[in-house]
Amino acid sequence: MGEREYDASSYAPPAEVEEMELPHPKGFFGKYVWSQDAKVIAVQYGLTATAIGLVALVLSLLMRLQLGFPNSLSLIDPGSYLQYVTMHGMIMVVYLLTAIFLGGFGNYLIPLMCGARDMVFPYLNMLSYWIYLASVLILVAGFFVAGGSTGAGWTLYPPQAISPGTPGVDTGIVLMLVSLAVFIVGFTMGGLNYVVTVLQARTRGMTLMRLPLTVWGIFMATVMALLAFPALFVAVLMMLMDRLIGTSFFMPEMLSMGESSDHRGGSPLLFQHLFWFFGHPEVYIVALPAFGIVSDLIATHARKNIFGYRMMVWAIIIIGALSFVVWAHHMYVSGMSPYFGFLFATTTLIIAVPTAIKVYNWVLTLWRGNIRLTLPMLFAIGFLFTFVNGGLSGLFLGNVTVDVPLSDTYFVVGHFHMVMAVAPILVIFGAIYHWYPKITGRMLDETLGKVHFWITFLGTYVIYYPMHFMGLEGVPRRYYAYGETTFISDSVQSLNAVITVAAFIVALAQLLFLFNLAWSYFRGREAGSNPWQATTLEWQTPHTPPRHGNFGKALPIVYRWPYDYSVPGVKQDFIPQNVPPEAVERESDTRRGGER
Amino acid sequence: MTVTLVLVVLMMAAFAGWLFRQSFNVRPWVAASARGQLPAPIPPSVTAPRVGLGVLLAVVTSVFALTVSAYLMRREMGADWQSPPLPGLLWGNTLALALASLALQVAWQAARRGATRRLHQALAVGGGLTLAFLVGQLVVWRQLEAAGYYLSSNPANAFFYLLTALHAAHLLGGLVAWGRVLARLHGGAGALRQRAGVELCALYWHFLLLVWALVFGLMLSS
């Protein structure tokens, strides 16, 4: 922690810590495989999510190959194209983003940032990871069964999802549904841990209003996920029953080849309501942790306190609450009463207010900050641009009259990928560059990181920006090939080829990142305990990487909020949270007075 | 979705109210003096398992609220909705579950007073009655099936089976916890740990009794 070590226990009675009641791991398996240590579970979550995310990345490349250079690869037929679309979407949204933010960063950062020894229910936490792994394996099994994985689109809309003719209708869809149900069970176990740890296991002095915004973001996202995932769970159960035992929750009576189906009276619309009651909060389940993390990255690397901390906290809470009353804006094209549409358009636009507050506050934090253009900062600034660009097109789509013509076009693909794919991924990269030194004890390579950043940041703009224009021209999404279509101009094909080339370059840049992760683990520069001179508790641990139990013998005592950067009159430009005012080194003793 | 929304709004409002009290008039940028008062610790009655149970119950509430929302939405949608007749045995099952809940309450009280014999008896009775409830539900399913009210013949039937199965699954999960508490009793765990386990079981059972009462009432009313 910089030049001086403070002994917090001399200022207040030490937190009574008996010999840790944590289950101490034994042997290699106990330490790294069947581990109940949140830090190890976090890395397990992170690696699994990255692995499955790479699968989804390859799927997106296959799609791009077909779109940019049609029929160049014989293995892609219309059916498999739809399977790629489905699996790519579902994996990225649920199995990568949700898992890595909550299971990965949540597990690593919540106990450390709250000053806890571990999660409150370590066994449940371990179970949560293994159930997540099982759900991933069940999902992957879909690729190998007869008929392949499901091609119903990531929203799995019935009746199409379980009607003959859709790829993977025999086994693929069943595996997808089972995998989702298993994922939700596993997530609930983890989610209980995250919430209860934040509520119960904060160290002394760590009031709610002294929590880093990272913890706020992850905490609120978990609360939302716990309330929203049940909607997906119920929908999945009901669809499984429709598919396997012949109920008709979602399946209407259908005529096929002159014969009517066995189902009668189901309502596809019911599924859409349930799905989007989960689906919209899901957007913010991914976004809120990103918001939280980026706040901390910006404050730390701009050496300035976050602008409007309380506003930021309440914006997170208000966004979380509002996100439960906007779901039907995904259903404008399903047909609804105009009043209903108006209501949801209004709530959708209202949610832009707290979101905009957050963006302004990030910019105001940067304003006149002592900005250090480190890798995490680059990614954080990249996030700001991407999120604003993606968010603005959301204002268009939130309005019924604009959404209806654009809904089935590439405009939505562009909007969605900017705001929900690239923006959070940039934060994930930034967060990895920021916390990797704590997790491994070594810095990631700066040059490789900069190359990675610029290719990723600029590359994604080459990929997704043109999609907005294609959408405005009416190029429909989800199509395998466009054939002879009069309203699509010829230049769209060349644009598609450019996008595909860019996509391959960006994908290759990710290999650079993976190489950096592996190489730096062995050869990276030693990081020391607090390379970024940050204030939060995870940088104040006695060991780097932190050992089991996190803080050694005595838990830290927190005296201040996590944003004491560049405090006037103080020698160092940061004061860690566990430093009492009496131990702060002033610039000159004559000027000693109040803290501010 | 109205039911769900109302419940979610209520849960969120409670949460936001509590949060407001934590953040209102707080100036986070002011550092505490080491010689001053540290913030008040969490009261000892608010234990992690209790909070954990509370969060779990919120999740389960969400599951049932959403299923009931779907039930209500579907019921409004079509004229083809035909509620199945509810066998009289359901009243007996309800009684069994209520008694099970009561028995667990007695067990909790006994654990608080340290009445070990009573605790063992009440816990066993509670588990037994729950098993009776589950068997009873299975018999109800058989009766309906025998009377020709199949799962797939009408959406109302499907919802009946889905809701009863969901509820039974949650009770089965409860029985796993109950079994662990029982093992803890026989394994000679300390009184404090015993009481912690029994109280969680009792609260969970009360909650599931309430859920069952609401679900049953809903089906009676349609």
Coordinates of C-alpha atoms in Angstrom, one line a residue, chain A residues 210 559-561 564 581 595-596, chain B residues 26-33:
Chain A
R210 CA -18.9 3.7 1.9
Y559 CA -12.8 5.0 8.1
R560 CA -13.7 6.6 4.8
W561 CA -15.4 6.2 1.5
D564 CA -10.3 9.8 -1.4
P581 CA -7.7 10.5 9.7
E595 CA -9.6 17.1 6.8
R596 CA -11.1 19.5 4.3
Chain B
V26 CA -25.3 10.6 5.1
R27 CA -22.2 12.4 3.9
P28 CA -20.1 9.6 2.5
W29 CA -17.1 11.8 1.8
V30 CA -16.6 12.7 5.4
A31 CA -14.1 10.3 7.1
A32 CA -14.8 8.9 10.5
S33 CA -12.4 9.7 13.2

